Coordinates of C-alpha atoms in Angstrom, one line a residue:
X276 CA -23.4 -10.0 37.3
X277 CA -22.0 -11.3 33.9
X278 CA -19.0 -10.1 33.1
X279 CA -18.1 -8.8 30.0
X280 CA -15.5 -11.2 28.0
X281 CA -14.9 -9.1 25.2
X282 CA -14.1 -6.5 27.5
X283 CA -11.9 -8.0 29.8
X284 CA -10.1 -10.4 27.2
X285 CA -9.8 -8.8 23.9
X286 CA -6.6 -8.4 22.4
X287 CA -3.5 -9.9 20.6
X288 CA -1.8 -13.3 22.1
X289 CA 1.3 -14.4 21.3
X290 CA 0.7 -18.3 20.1
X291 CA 3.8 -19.0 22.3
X292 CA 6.4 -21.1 20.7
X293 CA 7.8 -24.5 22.8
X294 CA 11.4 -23.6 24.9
X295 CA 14.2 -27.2 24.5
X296 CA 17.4 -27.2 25.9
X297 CA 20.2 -28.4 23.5
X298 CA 19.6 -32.2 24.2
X299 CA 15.6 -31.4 23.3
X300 CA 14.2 -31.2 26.6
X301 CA 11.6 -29.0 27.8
X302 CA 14.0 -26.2 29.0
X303 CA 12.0 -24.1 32.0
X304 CA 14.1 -21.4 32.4
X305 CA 14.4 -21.1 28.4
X306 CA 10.8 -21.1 29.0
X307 CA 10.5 -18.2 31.4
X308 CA 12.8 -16.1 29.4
X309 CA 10.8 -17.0 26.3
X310 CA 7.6 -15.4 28.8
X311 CA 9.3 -12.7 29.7
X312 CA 10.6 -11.5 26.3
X313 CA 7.4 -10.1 25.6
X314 CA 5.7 -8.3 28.8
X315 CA 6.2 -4.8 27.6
X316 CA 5.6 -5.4 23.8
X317 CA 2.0 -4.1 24.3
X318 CA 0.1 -7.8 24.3
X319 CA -2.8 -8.2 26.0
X320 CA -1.5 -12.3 26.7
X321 CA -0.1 -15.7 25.9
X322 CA -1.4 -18.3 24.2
X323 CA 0.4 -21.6 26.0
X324 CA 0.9 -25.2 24.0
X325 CA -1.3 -24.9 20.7
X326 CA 0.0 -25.4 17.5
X327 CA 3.1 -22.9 17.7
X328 CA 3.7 -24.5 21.1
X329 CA 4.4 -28.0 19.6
X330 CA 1.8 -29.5 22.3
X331 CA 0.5 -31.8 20.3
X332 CA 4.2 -33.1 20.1
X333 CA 5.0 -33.1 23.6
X334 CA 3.6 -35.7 26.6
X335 CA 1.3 -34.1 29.1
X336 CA 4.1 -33.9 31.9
X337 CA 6.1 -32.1 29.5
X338 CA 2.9 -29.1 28.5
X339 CA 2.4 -29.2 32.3
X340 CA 6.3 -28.0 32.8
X341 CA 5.6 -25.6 30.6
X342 CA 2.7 -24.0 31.8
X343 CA 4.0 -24.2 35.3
X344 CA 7.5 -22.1 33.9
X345 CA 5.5 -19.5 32.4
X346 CA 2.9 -19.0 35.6
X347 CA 5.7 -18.7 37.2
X348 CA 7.1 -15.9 35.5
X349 CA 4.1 -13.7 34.0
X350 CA 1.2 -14.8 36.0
X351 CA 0.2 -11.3 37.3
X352 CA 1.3 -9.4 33.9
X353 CA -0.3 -11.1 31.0
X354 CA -3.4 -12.9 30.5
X355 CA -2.8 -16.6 30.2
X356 CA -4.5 -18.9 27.7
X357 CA -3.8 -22.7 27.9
X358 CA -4.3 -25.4 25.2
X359 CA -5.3 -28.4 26.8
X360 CA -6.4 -30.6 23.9
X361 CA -5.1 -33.6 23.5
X362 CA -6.0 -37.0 21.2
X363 CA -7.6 -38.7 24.2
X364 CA -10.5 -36.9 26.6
X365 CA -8.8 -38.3 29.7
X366 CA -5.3 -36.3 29.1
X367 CA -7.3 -33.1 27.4
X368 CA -9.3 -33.4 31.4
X369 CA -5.9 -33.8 33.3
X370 CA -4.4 -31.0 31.5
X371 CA -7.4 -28.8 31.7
X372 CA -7.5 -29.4 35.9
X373 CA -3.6 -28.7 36.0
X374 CA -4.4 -25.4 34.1
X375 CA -6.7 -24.3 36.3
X376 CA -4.4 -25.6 39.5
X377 CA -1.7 -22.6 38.3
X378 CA -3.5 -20.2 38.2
X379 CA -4.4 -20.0 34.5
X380 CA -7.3 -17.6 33.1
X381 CA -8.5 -19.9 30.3
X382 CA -8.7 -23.2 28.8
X383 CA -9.2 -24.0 25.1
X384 CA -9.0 -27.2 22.8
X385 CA -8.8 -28.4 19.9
X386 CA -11.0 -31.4 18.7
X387 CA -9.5 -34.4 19.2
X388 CA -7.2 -35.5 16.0
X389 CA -6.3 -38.6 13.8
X390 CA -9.9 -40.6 14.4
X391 CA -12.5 -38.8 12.1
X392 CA -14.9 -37.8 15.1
X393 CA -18.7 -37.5 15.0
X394 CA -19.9 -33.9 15.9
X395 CA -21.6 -36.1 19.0
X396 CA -17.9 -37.0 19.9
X397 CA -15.9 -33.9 19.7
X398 CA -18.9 -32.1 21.6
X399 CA -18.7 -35.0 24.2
X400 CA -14.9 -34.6 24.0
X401 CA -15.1 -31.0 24.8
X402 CA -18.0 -31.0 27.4
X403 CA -15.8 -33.0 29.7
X404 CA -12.8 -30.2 29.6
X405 CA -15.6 -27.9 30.2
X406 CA -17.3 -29.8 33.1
X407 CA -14.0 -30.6 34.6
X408 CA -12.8 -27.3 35.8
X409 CA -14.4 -23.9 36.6
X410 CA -12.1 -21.7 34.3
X411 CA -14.2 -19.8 30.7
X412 CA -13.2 -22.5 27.5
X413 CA -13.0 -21.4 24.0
X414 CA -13.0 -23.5 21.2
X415 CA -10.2 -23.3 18.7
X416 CA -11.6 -24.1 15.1
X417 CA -8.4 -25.5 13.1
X418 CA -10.3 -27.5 10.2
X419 CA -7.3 -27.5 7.9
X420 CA -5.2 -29.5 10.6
X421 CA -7.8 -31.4 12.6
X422 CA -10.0 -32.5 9.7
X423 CA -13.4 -31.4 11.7
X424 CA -15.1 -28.5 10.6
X425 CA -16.9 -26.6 13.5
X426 CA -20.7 -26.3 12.5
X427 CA -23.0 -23.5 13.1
X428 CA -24.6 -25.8 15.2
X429 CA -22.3 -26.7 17.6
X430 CA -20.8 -23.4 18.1
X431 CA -24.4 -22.1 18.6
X432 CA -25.4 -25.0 21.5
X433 CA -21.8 -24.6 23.3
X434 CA -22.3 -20.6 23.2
X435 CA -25.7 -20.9 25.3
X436 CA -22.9 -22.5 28.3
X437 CA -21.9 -19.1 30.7
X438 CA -18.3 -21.0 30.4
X439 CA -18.1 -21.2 26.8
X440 CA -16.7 -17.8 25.8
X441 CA -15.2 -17.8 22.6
X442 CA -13.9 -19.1 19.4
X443 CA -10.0 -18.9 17.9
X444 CA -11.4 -18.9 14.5
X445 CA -8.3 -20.6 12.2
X446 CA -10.7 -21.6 9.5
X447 CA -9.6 -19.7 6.8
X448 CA -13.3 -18.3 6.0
X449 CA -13.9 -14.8 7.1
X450 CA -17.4 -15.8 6.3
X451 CA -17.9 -18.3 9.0
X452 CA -15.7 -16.0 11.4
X453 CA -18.6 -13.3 11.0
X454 CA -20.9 -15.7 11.6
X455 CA -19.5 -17.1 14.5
X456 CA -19.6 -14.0 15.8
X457 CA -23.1 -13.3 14.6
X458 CA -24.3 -16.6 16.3
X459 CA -21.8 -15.7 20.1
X460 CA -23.1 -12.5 20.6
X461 CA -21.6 -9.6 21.2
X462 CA -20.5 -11.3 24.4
X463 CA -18.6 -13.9 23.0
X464 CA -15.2 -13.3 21.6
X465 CA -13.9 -14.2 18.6
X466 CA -10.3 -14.0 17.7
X467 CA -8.7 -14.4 14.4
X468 CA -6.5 -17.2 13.5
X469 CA -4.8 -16.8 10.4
X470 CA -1.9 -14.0 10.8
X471 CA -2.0 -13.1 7.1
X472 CA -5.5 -11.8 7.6
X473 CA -5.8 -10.4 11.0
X474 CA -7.2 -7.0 9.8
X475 CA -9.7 -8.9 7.5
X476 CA -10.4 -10.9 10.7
X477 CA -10.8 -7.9 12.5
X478 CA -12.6 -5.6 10.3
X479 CA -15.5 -8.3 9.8
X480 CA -16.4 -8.8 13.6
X481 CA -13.0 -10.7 15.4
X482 CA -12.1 -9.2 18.8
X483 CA -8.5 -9.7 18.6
X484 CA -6.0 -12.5 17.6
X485 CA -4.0 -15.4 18.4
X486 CA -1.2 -16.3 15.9
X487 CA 2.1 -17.7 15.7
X488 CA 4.1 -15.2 13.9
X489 CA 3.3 -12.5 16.0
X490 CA 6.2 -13.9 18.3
X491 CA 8.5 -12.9 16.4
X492 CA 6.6 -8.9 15.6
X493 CA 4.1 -8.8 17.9
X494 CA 4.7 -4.9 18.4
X495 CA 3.8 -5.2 14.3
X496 CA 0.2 -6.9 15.2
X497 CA -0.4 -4.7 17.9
X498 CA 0.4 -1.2 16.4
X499 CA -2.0 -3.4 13.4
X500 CA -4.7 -3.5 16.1
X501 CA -4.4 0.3 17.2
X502 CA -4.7 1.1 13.4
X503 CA -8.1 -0.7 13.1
X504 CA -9.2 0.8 16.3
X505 CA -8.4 4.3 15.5
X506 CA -9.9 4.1 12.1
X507 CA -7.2 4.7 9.7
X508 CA -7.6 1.7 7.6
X509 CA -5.5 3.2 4.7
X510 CA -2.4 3.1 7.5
X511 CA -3.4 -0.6 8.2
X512 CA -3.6 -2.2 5.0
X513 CA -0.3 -1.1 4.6
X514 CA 1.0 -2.3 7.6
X515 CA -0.9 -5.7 7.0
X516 CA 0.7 -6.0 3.2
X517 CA 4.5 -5.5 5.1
X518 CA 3.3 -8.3 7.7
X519 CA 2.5 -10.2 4.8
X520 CA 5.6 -9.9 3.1
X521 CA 7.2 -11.1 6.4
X522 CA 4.7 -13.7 6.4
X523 CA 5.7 -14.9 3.1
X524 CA 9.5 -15.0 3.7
X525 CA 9.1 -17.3 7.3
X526 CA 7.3 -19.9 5.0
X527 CA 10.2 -20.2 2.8
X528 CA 12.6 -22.2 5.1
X529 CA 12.4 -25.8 6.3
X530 CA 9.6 -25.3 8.7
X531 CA 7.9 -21.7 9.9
X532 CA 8.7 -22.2 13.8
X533 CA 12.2 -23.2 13.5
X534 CA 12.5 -19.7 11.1
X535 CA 11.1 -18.2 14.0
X536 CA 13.0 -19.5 16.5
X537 CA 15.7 -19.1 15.1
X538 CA 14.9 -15.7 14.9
X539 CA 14.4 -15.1 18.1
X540 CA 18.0 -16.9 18.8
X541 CA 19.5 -13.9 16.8
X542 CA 18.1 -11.7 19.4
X543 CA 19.7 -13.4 22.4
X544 CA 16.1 -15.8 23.0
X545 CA 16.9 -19.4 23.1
X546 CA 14.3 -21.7 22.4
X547 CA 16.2 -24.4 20.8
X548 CA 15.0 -26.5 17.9
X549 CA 11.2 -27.2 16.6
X550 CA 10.4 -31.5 17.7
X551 CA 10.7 -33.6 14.6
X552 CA 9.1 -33.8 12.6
X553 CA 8.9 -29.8 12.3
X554 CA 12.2 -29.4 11.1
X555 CA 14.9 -27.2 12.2
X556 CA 16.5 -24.6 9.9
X557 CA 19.8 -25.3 9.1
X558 CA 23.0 -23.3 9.2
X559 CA 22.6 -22.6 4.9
X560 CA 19.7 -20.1 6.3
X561 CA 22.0 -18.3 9.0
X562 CA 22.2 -15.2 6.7
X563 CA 19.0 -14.6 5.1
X564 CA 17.7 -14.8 8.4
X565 CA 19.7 -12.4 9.5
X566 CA 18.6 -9.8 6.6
X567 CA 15.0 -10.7 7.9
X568 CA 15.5 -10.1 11.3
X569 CA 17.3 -6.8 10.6
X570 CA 14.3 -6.2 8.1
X571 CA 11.7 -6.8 10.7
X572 CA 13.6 -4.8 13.6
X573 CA 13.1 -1.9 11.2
X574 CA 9.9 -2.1 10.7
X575 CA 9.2 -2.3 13.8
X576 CA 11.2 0.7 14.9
X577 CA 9.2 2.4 12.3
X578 CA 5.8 1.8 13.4
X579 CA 6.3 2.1 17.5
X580 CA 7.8 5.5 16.5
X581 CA 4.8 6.8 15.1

């Protein structure tokens, strides 16, 4: 019988940020901690070594750690999404078949950066992630970093695979997300990419979301979620605009994942610095992060109280 992705996998994902010791190693117990600090926030999973996970900055031994730390520690209490793109085919492959080794639940990708790919190539590039485990793939579509735009055309060939599930739709087009969708099915899931829009995402056909911010609110996306799915859109718009003013404020600093993890310092997470070139936020910053923090810690009290 085919079972129903939507169903089982819908939901918000924490984009989960990389985990470094002091000296800039991959830090596994920083990274199990990290996994653990948000079972109970009301996520339906992670999403392991994409863009907010700096895997695109770290060597395949080093996303491998990673995963490994936080199998270890949430396997049977979230849903685990793994980024195993990489620039060449062979280490996206390795990483895909380590993924599914641990016990993962899904594998996704990113086209394959730097070279300016054919649509032949990335296709190529992801059938051989697809072919080379048994674990459901979805596509992440990030044109504004990978300089490939995902055509209606390859999205609609790769969705007639039973393993090709879904899209993470980062395009910034809530167009082309509705299409997507239109072209999936209603099987196929779809989850919103940019943070700033999630309910936009959300109220034109996405199933759920993966984003980066939410690791540092992601009791803000879900109660977001619950808003949409209950119907009182008034309530969520509002709650969207305060995410957005949140939004705005973490892209002030240096770099957005070293505001965020510096964030989640504040709150007794490690995570250690972002890997240069993302820049770390420096000790100038200390106090206004501390307002935000405090600021967001309110608002979250305020909406998980309601």
């Amino acid at each position: 019988m085919e079972r129903n992705w939507v169903k089982e996998l819908a939901g918000v994902y924490v984009a989960m940020y990389s985990a470094y010791n002091d000296a800039g190693e991959v830090d596994s117990d920083r990274v199990r901690k990290l996994a653990r600090y948000y079972v109970g926030k009301g996520i339906k999973g992670l999403y392991v070594g994409g863009s907010s996970g700096e895997g695109i900055l770290q060597t395949a031994e080093e996303r491998k750690k990673v995963l490994e730390a936080v199998m270890e520690e949430v396997r049977d209490e979230l849903v685990i999404l793994v980024h195993v793109g990489a620039n060449s085919t062979r280490e996206s492959v390795e990483l895909a078949r380590h993924a599914e080794s641990v016990g993962a639940d899904v594998i996704s990708a990113v086209p394959s950066i730097y070279y300016r790919l054919s649509e032949k190539a990335v296709e190529t590039h992801w059938q051989r992630m697809i072919d080379s485990t048994s674990l459901p793939f979805i596509i992440y579509n990030i044109p504004q970093t990978t300089g490939f735009q995902l055509s209606m055309g390859l999205l609609s060939r790769m969705a007639e695979q039973e393993k090709v599930i879904g899209v993470k739709m980062s395009g910034e087009s809530t167009f082309e997300l509705q299409q997507f969708k239109a072209a999936g099915g209603d099987n196929f899931l779809v989850f919103n990419g940019p943070d700033e829009q999630y309910l936009a995402g959300r109220s034109i056909g996405a199933d759920g979301g993966i984003g980066g911010t939410y690791g540092v609110m992601p009791e803000l996306f879900v109660a977001l979620d619950g808003l949409y799915a209950e119907g009182k859109m008034e309530a969520a718009r509002e709650l969207q605009f305060r995410i957005n003013g949140i939004i705005k404020r973490l892209l002030a600093y240096p770099s957005l994942y070293g505001a965020c993890k510096s964030i989640l310092s504040l709150r007794g997470v490690e995570t250690g610095s972002p890997r240069l070139p993302l820049l770390p936020v420096g000790e100038e910053h200390q106090g206004s992060l501390a307002e935000l923090n405090d600021d967001i810690l309110r608002t979250v009290a305020a909406y998980t109280k309601r």
